[in-house]
Amino acid sequence: MTLPGSPFLSYRGQELFLEDCSLNELAARHGTPLYVYSQAAMLAALAPYQRGFAGRPHLVCYAMKANSNLAVLQTFARAGCGFDIVSGGELERALAAGADPRKVVFSGVGKTRAEMRRALEAGVLCFNVESEAELEVLSEVAVACGRVAPVSLRVNPDVDANTHPYISTGLKGNKFGIAHERALQAYRRAAELPGLSVAGIDCHIGSQITAPGPYLDALDRVLDLVEAIEAAGIVLHHLDLGGGLGIQYTDEQPPAADALIGQLLARIDARGHGHRTVMMEPGRSLVGNAGVLLTEALYLKPGEAKNFCVVDAAMNDLMRPAMYQAYMRIEPCLRRDEPAASYDVVGPVCESGDWLGRDRELAVRAGDRLAVLSAGAYSMSMASNYNTRGRAAEVMVVGAQAHLVREREAATELFRGEHLLA
Ligand code: LLP
């Protein structure tokens, strides 16, 4: 049975390896919970995007909310990527990792004036504006600091991405983007505001999308708008089709990025838009299968209705199961030749929602280490300090080399900045 993340993640004998590093050894050396990422797997995930766009004006902006560790950002910056950011904090991270600000797009429904100012000073490529009210504020801020803000409007194509409701964003009922019917009017306003220059158009319909259909439907809707906007005399330079391509957690079969891009470019060409720069903002598909979360089994707790395997990682380390009932595979770092039993794998946090996996067949004993697979995206980046738990350490492997890229958070760091009453 192949593992999501293969060929970089595989058993050698009974021992699970990421690239040429034994995960059991890394857990012993650095402690658990521990995130481990494969640089080769990230670059291998980027390659089909680059292949798909080869020979065309394009920009792949890694959606860094998926995993914003500096070494991850550095890996993508060096590979030529731009970044999709959604906060001032992400902008500072991207710059600290060596990102070129002229390859940064700034998305998000709630940018503050301070964030806008900082992004203008840094010289980002484009603001992906999500409402008419934001257009007014951005223009005002730009004028006040003597700059012109390049803008793209995020339009909501009202297309169903067929994914989990929490990560579906392109439907009318979502808070994201400007409604299709209002887009032309919003572009007219953008074109007359003194602090703005219209650069492009963008959309993002959701995440963990496993079929090309929703992308093609959204593209058609966006191209209809492009034609209407240009007929009104407003020139658009780029098309940004967002992120959202799914990965394999279990048996999903998402299209390969190059195949998807091939279909999108063919549709763009067929409708006479082949001269435009095409951008995408992938997050999960670049990092999701490149990472694992390692955890140690603390206690086995057999029960009448259920057996529990209590591990040292919890919902604060990995929120996806609790938040979306997400299924993420769990495999032992060292396989045992013993009969398996069914366990709910749960963490130490005081919530019934604190589980990492349910009804998992595992041959496990206390002290064994387990790996939660496909944990490179929206895992560490969504971690919290709930229950005053320090966040996990992170390691990036490059071949047989393992680099500690984030230290484990110590308890004292968690209340630094808090004050007792006088
Ligand atoms: N662009 C925009 C404007 C976005 O909002 C997102 C993700 C992306 C790009 C990247 O999408 P991706 O390629 O990663 O699917 N925490 C959830 C996923 C939330 C996605 C939020 N937006 C999860 O764990 O499944």
XYZ file of C-alpha atoms and ligand atoms in Angstrom:
447
model
C 0.000 0.000 0.000
C 1.591 3.304 -1.001
C 1.672 6.085 1.526
C 0.481 9.598 0.710
C 3.768 11.427 0.390
C 5.570 8.567 -1.316
C 8.184 8.206 -2.790
C 9.705 10.511 -0.174
C 7.852 8.787 2.672
C 8.284 5.012 2.829
C 9.026 2.033 5.042
C 12.510 0.593 4.865
C 11.979 -2.737 6.525
C 9.844 -1.888 9.536
C 11.093 1.667 9.879
C 9.382 4.736 8.441
C 11.675 7.132 6.572
C 11.160 10.625 5.203
C 13.775 10.993 2.473
C 16.820 9.332 4.055
C 15.949 10.115 7.663
C 14.423 7.634 10.100
C 11.436 9.302 11.706
C 11.839 7.245 14.863
C 15.391 8.564 15.228
C 14.294 12.145 14.620
C 11.603 11.795 17.282
C 14.165 10.389 19.718
C 16.589 13.230 18.980
C 14.179 16.168 19.012
C 11.311 14.917 21.150
C 7.620 14.853 20.306
C 5.275 16.293 19.146
C 7.499 17.040 16.172
C 6.685 18.197 12.667
C 9.018 16.907 9.969
C 9.005 18.158 6.376
C 10.745 16.884 3.255
C 12.250 19.591 1.109
C 12.437 17.243 -1.880
C 8.717 16.491 -1.567
C 7.912 20.223 -1.611
C 10.022 20.850 -4.680
C 8.521 17.778 -6.350
C 5.055 19.189 -5.673
C 6.041 22.532 -7.196
C 7.542 20.976 -10.335
C 4.223 20.146 -12.084
C 3.055 23.738 -11.580
C 6.241 24.985 -13.208
C 5.945 22.411 -16.002
C 2.312 23.306 -16.620
C 3.144 26.986 -17.039
C 6.437 26.521 -18.915
C 6.830 29.028 -21.754
C 3.955 31.208 -20.542
C 3.992 34.419 -18.523
C 2.978 33.196 -15.090
C 3.572 33.414 -11.365
C 3.032 30.737 -8.736
C 2.343 32.443 -5.411
C 2.633 29.945 -2.581
C -0.292 30.515 -0.180
C 1.856 30.656 2.897
C -0.995 30.255 5.371
C -0.667 26.535 4.650
C 2.759 26.414 6.287
C 4.661 29.571 7.052
C 7.858 28.230 8.599
C 10.725 30.430 7.374
C 12.672 27.483 5.936
C 9.600 26.419 3.954
C 9.223 29.948 2.588
C 12.930 30.102 1.804
C 12.648 26.838 -0.136
C 9.874 28.244 -2.326
C 11.441 31.699 -2.693
C 14.652 30.112 -3.960
C 12.627 28.007 -6.384
C 11.225 31.219 -7.900
C 7.824 31.351 -6.226
C 5.986 34.421 -5.138
C 3.707 34.398 -2.096
C 0.047 34.852 -1.350
C -0.204 36.565 2.043
C -3.214 37.392 4.188
C -1.786 39.505 6.994
C 0.947 41.919 7.960
C 2.494 39.105 9.955
C 2.747 36.922 6.865
C 4.327 39.827 4.979
C 7.063 40.157 7.623
C 7.654 36.402 7.552
C 7.908 36.340 3.765
C 10.378 39.234 3.750
C 12.415 37.600 6.533
C 12.644 34.451 4.410
C 13.992 36.360 1.406
C 10.798 36.785 -0.646
C 10.790 39.315 -3.456
C 7.972 41.747 -2.529
C 7.267 42.283 -6.224
C 6.078 38.678 -6.311
C 3.726 39.029 -3.332
C -0.055 39.263 -3.597
C -2.007 40.377 -0.562
C -5.367 38.611 -0.123
C -7.933 38.659 2.667
C -11.297 40.220 3.495
C -10.134 42.319 6.434
C -6.895 44.151 5.689
C -6.237 46.948 8.163
C -4.930 50.381 7.193
C -1.635 49.621 8.919
C -1.257 46.420 6.932
C -2.042 48.242 3.697
C 0.537 50.932 4.480
C 3.255 48.408 5.221
C 2.498 46.411 2.074
C 2.597 49.585 -0.035
C 5.956 50.538 1.461
C 7.295 47.041 0.803
C 6.071 47.313 -2.799
C 3.879 44.244 -3.173
C 2.799 43.161 -6.637
C -0.928 43.354 -6.049
C -3.695 43.762 -3.495
C -6.443 41.201 -4.016
C -9.346 43.368 -2.901
C -12.429 41.648 -1.539
C -15.027 44.408 -1.204
C -16.031 47.799 -2.546
C -15.472 49.322 0.898
C -11.895 48.033 0.886
C -11.273 49.771 -2.467
C -12.128 53.139 -0.931
C -9.910 52.626 2.113
C -6.975 51.290 0.101
C -7.102 54.280 -2.251
C -7.188 56.654 0.712
C -4.206 54.959 2.367
C -2.227 54.914 -0.880
C -2.859 58.600 -1.553
C -1.855 59.468 2.017
C 1.501 57.740 1.621
C 2.080 59.000 -1.895
C 1.810 55.635 -3.636
C -0.422 53.884 -6.104
C -1.806 50.509 -5.088
C -2.002 47.855 -7.829
C -5.311 46.035 -7.413
C -7.115 42.955 -8.543
C -10.670 42.308 -7.440
C -11.457 38.931 -6.020
C -14.672 38.013 -7.717
C -16.986 35.382 -6.391
C -17.940 33.190 -9.341
C -20.723 31.399 -7.420
C -19.338 27.964 -8.246
C -19.546 24.969 -5.923
C -16.110 23.496 -5.285
C -17.707 20.326 -3.857
C -15.574 20.358 -0.765
C -16.060 20.715 2.983
C -18.366 23.693 3.713
C -15.724 25.320 5.951
C -13.216 25.420 3.110
C -15.582 26.264 0.261
C -15.315 29.947 -0.585
C -16.737 30.620 -4.038
C -20.462 30.417 -3.298
C -22.856 33.335 -2.888
C -23.297 32.686 0.811
C -19.566 33.098 1.536
C -17.972 36.192 3.005
C -15.304 36.149 0.292
C -14.974 38.199 -2.849
C -17.189 40.586 -4.765
C -20.414 39.202 -6.222
C -20.287 38.503 -9.928
C -23.138 40.958 -10.598
C -21.351 43.815 -8.827
C -17.895 43.203 -10.250
C -18.130 45.496 -13.279
C -19.378 48.376 -11.179
C -16.592 47.789 -8.650
C -13.980 47.823 -11.426
C -15.392 51.119 -12.721
C -14.987 52.573 -9.247
C -11.452 51.143 -8.882
C -10.461 52.722 -12.187
C -11.567 56.193 -11.051
C -10.040 56.133 -7.566
C -6.813 58.180 -7.420
C -4.765 55.799 -5.280
C -5.399 52.649 -7.318
C -4.277 51.135 -10.598
C -6.164 48.134 -11.903
C -3.815 45.198 -12.521
C -5.874 42.047 -12.780
C -8.691 39.851 -11.585
C -8.709 36.915 -9.203
C -10.855 34.209 -7.730
C -10.444 31.362 -5.269
C -13.310 28.935 -4.931
C -12.220 26.677 -2.099
C -9.710 24.156 -0.908
C -9.072 20.397 -1.238
C -10.723 20.397 -4.680
C -10.298 17.019 -6.341
C -11.711 17.543 -9.845
C -11.025 20.052 -12.650
C -14.699 20.866 -13.270
C -15.153 23.587 -10.632
C -11.953 25.325 -11.804
C -13.130 25.358 -15.416
C -16.575 26.631 -14.446
C -15.035 29.403 -12.342
C -12.617 30.288 -15.142
C -15.472 30.667 -17.618
C -17.326 32.959 -15.250
C -14.170 35.024 -14.676
C -13.462 35.294 -18.409
C -17.034 36.520 -18.980
C -16.245 39.300 -16.534
C -12.854 40.046 -18.075
C -14.586 40.583 -21.410
C -17.196 42.867 -19.883
C -14.597 44.850 -17.923
C -12.344 45.356 -20.929
C -15.328 46.338 -23.052
C -15.801 49.116 -20.496
C -12.255 50.310 -21.289
C -10.479 48.937 -18.204
C -7.378 46.892 -18.997
C -6.574 43.755 -17.011
C -3.082 42.312 -17.132
C -3.288 39.150 -15.097
C -5.699 36.380 -14.217
C -5.174 34.835 -10.786
C -7.064 31.569 -10.439
C -6.395 31.063 -6.728
C -5.331 27.873 -5.024
C -7.355 24.935 -3.856
C -5.977 21.855 -5.569
C -6.466 18.857 -3.288
C -4.038 16.229 -2.084
C -4.311 12.601 -1.127
C -5.220 12.004 2.502
C -6.786 8.592 1.834
C -7.998 7.594 -1.605
C -8.624 10.978 -3.241
C -7.372 11.211 -6.816
C -6.946 14.932 -7.500
C -5.706 15.899 -10.959
C -1.980 16.552 -11.306
C -1.209 20.268 -11.318
C 0.264 20.198 -14.828
C -2.808 18.420 -16.195
C -5.114 20.927 -14.522
C -3.070 23.894 -15.747
C -3.047 22.388 -19.253
C -6.853 22.348 -19.231
C -7.074 25.876 -17.860
C -4.612 27.298 -20.384
C -6.406 25.532 -23.234
C -9.681 27.176 -22.166
C -7.944 30.566 -21.765
C -6.447 30.276 -25.244
C -9.677 29.074 -26.809
C -11.403 32.186 -25.526
C -8.661 34.455 -26.853
C -6.984 35.396 -23.570
C -3.654 33.646 -24.157
C -1.611 36.853 -23.847
C -2.388 37.333 -20.176
C -0.144 36.470 -17.242
C -1.760 33.608 -15.365
C -1.227 33.269 -11.641
C -2.146 30.621 -9.099
C -2.006 30.568 -5.297
C -1.511 26.932 -4.267
C -0.976 26.165 -0.601
C -1.941 22.653 0.479
C -0.867 20.954 -2.744
C 2.719 22.256 -2.368
C 3.280 21.189 1.218
C 0.501 18.904 2.471
C 2.020 15.558 1.597
C 5.539 16.742 2.377
C 5.059 16.713 6.147
C 4.253 14.437 9.059
C 3.485 15.025 12.701
C 5.322 12.642 15.032
C 3.814 11.820 18.385
C 4.472 9.331 21.172
C 1.862 6.967 22.592
C 1.677 7.785 26.304
C -1.011 5.383 27.515
C -3.224 2.682 26.128
C -6.633 2.792 27.669
C -8.786 -0.200 26.789
C -12.510 0.347 27.243
C -15.825 -1.368 26.743
C -17.002 0.773 23.892
C -13.630 1.974 22.635
C -9.934 1.591 23.101
C -8.029 4.820 23.417
C -4.436 5.457 22.508
C -3.495 8.648 24.348
C -0.662 10.420 22.554
C 1.383 13.519 23.362
C 0.128 15.541 20.363
C -3.246 17.220 20.653
C -5.776 19.407 18.907
C -3.636 22.428 19.704
C -0.861 20.877 17.571
C -3.162 19.584 14.848
C -6.585 21.155 14.648
C -7.849 19.655 11.372
C -9.505 16.520 12.814
C -11.297 18.493 15.548
C -12.280 21.356 13.268
C -13.239 19.608 10.016
C -13.482 15.961 11.091
C -10.540 15.602 8.728
C -9.140 12.132 8.156
C -5.364 11.967 8.290
C -3.593 8.628 8.166
C -1.687 7.449 11.235
C 1.179 4.981 10.873
C 3.747 3.637 13.327
C 7.315 4.927 13.027
C 8.457 1.342 13.750
C 6.076 -1.404 12.650
C 5.432 -4.250 15.081
C 4.682 -7.803 14.030
C 1.787 -8.071 16.437
C -1.963 -8.216 16.008
C -3.549 -4.791 15.609
C -6.453 -3.474 17.636
C -8.829 -0.617 16.977
C -8.074 2.665 18.760
C -9.240 6.218 18.910
C -6.017 8.203 18.900
C -6.589 11.115 21.269
C -4.549 13.924 22.788
C -4.147 15.207 26.349
C -6.293 18.331 25.923
C -9.457 18.586 28.033
C -11.984 18.429 25.196
C -13.861 15.478 23.747
C -13.070 16.979 20.359
C -9.387 16.405 20.991
C -8.782 13.457 18.724
C -6.365 12.848 15.857
C -7.910 9.693 14.448
C -10.881 7.455 15.154
C -11.214 3.688 14.847
C -7.661 3.153 13.656
C -6.188 -0.333 13.414
C -2.848 -0.122 15.149
C -0.322 -2.507 16.634
C 0.958 -0.106 19.260
C 2.403 -0.115 22.780
C 2.983 2.774 25.159
C 6.241 4.484 24.231
C 5.856 3.775 20.514
C 5.977 6.684 18.126
C 3.311 7.330 15.523
C 3.306 9.527 12.443
C 0.241 11.485 11.347
C 0.601 11.720 7.577
C -0.174 14.548 5.131
C 0.444 17.046 7.923
C 2.534 19.556 5.987
C -0.387 21.932 5.336
C -2.724 23.727 7.763
C -1.264 21.791 10.641
C 1.563 23.658 12.372
C 0.268 26.891 10.872
C -3.035 26.418 12.737
C -1.446 25.331 16.019
C -2.370 27.159 19.205
C -1.232 27.297 22.813
C -4.492 25.970 24.277
C -3.960 24.287 27.655
C -0.688 26.272 27.832
C 0.972 23.793 25.562
C 4.044 25.043 23.755
C 3.986 24.580 20.033
C 5.889 21.665 18.508
C 9.388 21.819 17.076
C 9.841 21.578 13.292
C 12.530 19.794 11.319
C 13.214 19.915 7.596
C 15.007 16.983 6.042
C 17.164 17.319 2.965
C 18.343 13.858 1.950
C 20.024 12.363 5.012
C 20.395 15.776 6.698
C 17.867 16.929 9.264
C 17.712 20.639 10.086
C 15.893 21.953 13.130
C 13.928 24.828 11.575
C 11.887 25.806 14.613
C 12.612 25.192 18.248
C 10.034 23.764 20.594
C 8.230 26.531 22.469
C 9.110 26.608 26.175
C 6.474 27.189 28.867
C 8.011 30.518 29.953
C 7.696 31.850 26.409
C 3.967 31.242 26.631
C 3.337 33.845 29.310
C 6.078 36.291 28.424
C 4.315 39.613 28.032
C 1.657 38.837 30.635
C 1.575 40.842 33.867
C 0.570 40.119 37.436
C -1.477 42.853 39.064
C 0.529 45.292 41.190
N -5.795 31.726 -2.010
C -6.719 32.147 -1.123
C -7.325 33.464 -1.308
C -7.085 31.322 -0.044
O -8.012 31.731 0.810
C -6.477 30.050 0.118
C -6.826 29.176 1.245
C -5.504 29.664 -0.830
C -5.196 30.521 -1.886
C -4.787 28.346 -0.752
O -5.667 27.264 -0.873
P -5.076 25.772 -0.924
O -4.284 25.646 -2.193
O -4.212 25.588 0.250
O -6.264 24.918 -0.911
N -7.538 25.226 7.065
C -8.227 24.532 6.004
C -7.948 25.149 4.645
C -8.267 26.625 4.591
C -7.950 27.255 3.253
C -8.022 28.744 3.335
N -7.713 29.452 2.113
C -7.841 23.060 6.062
O -7.082 22.672 6.942
O -8.324 22.266 5.262
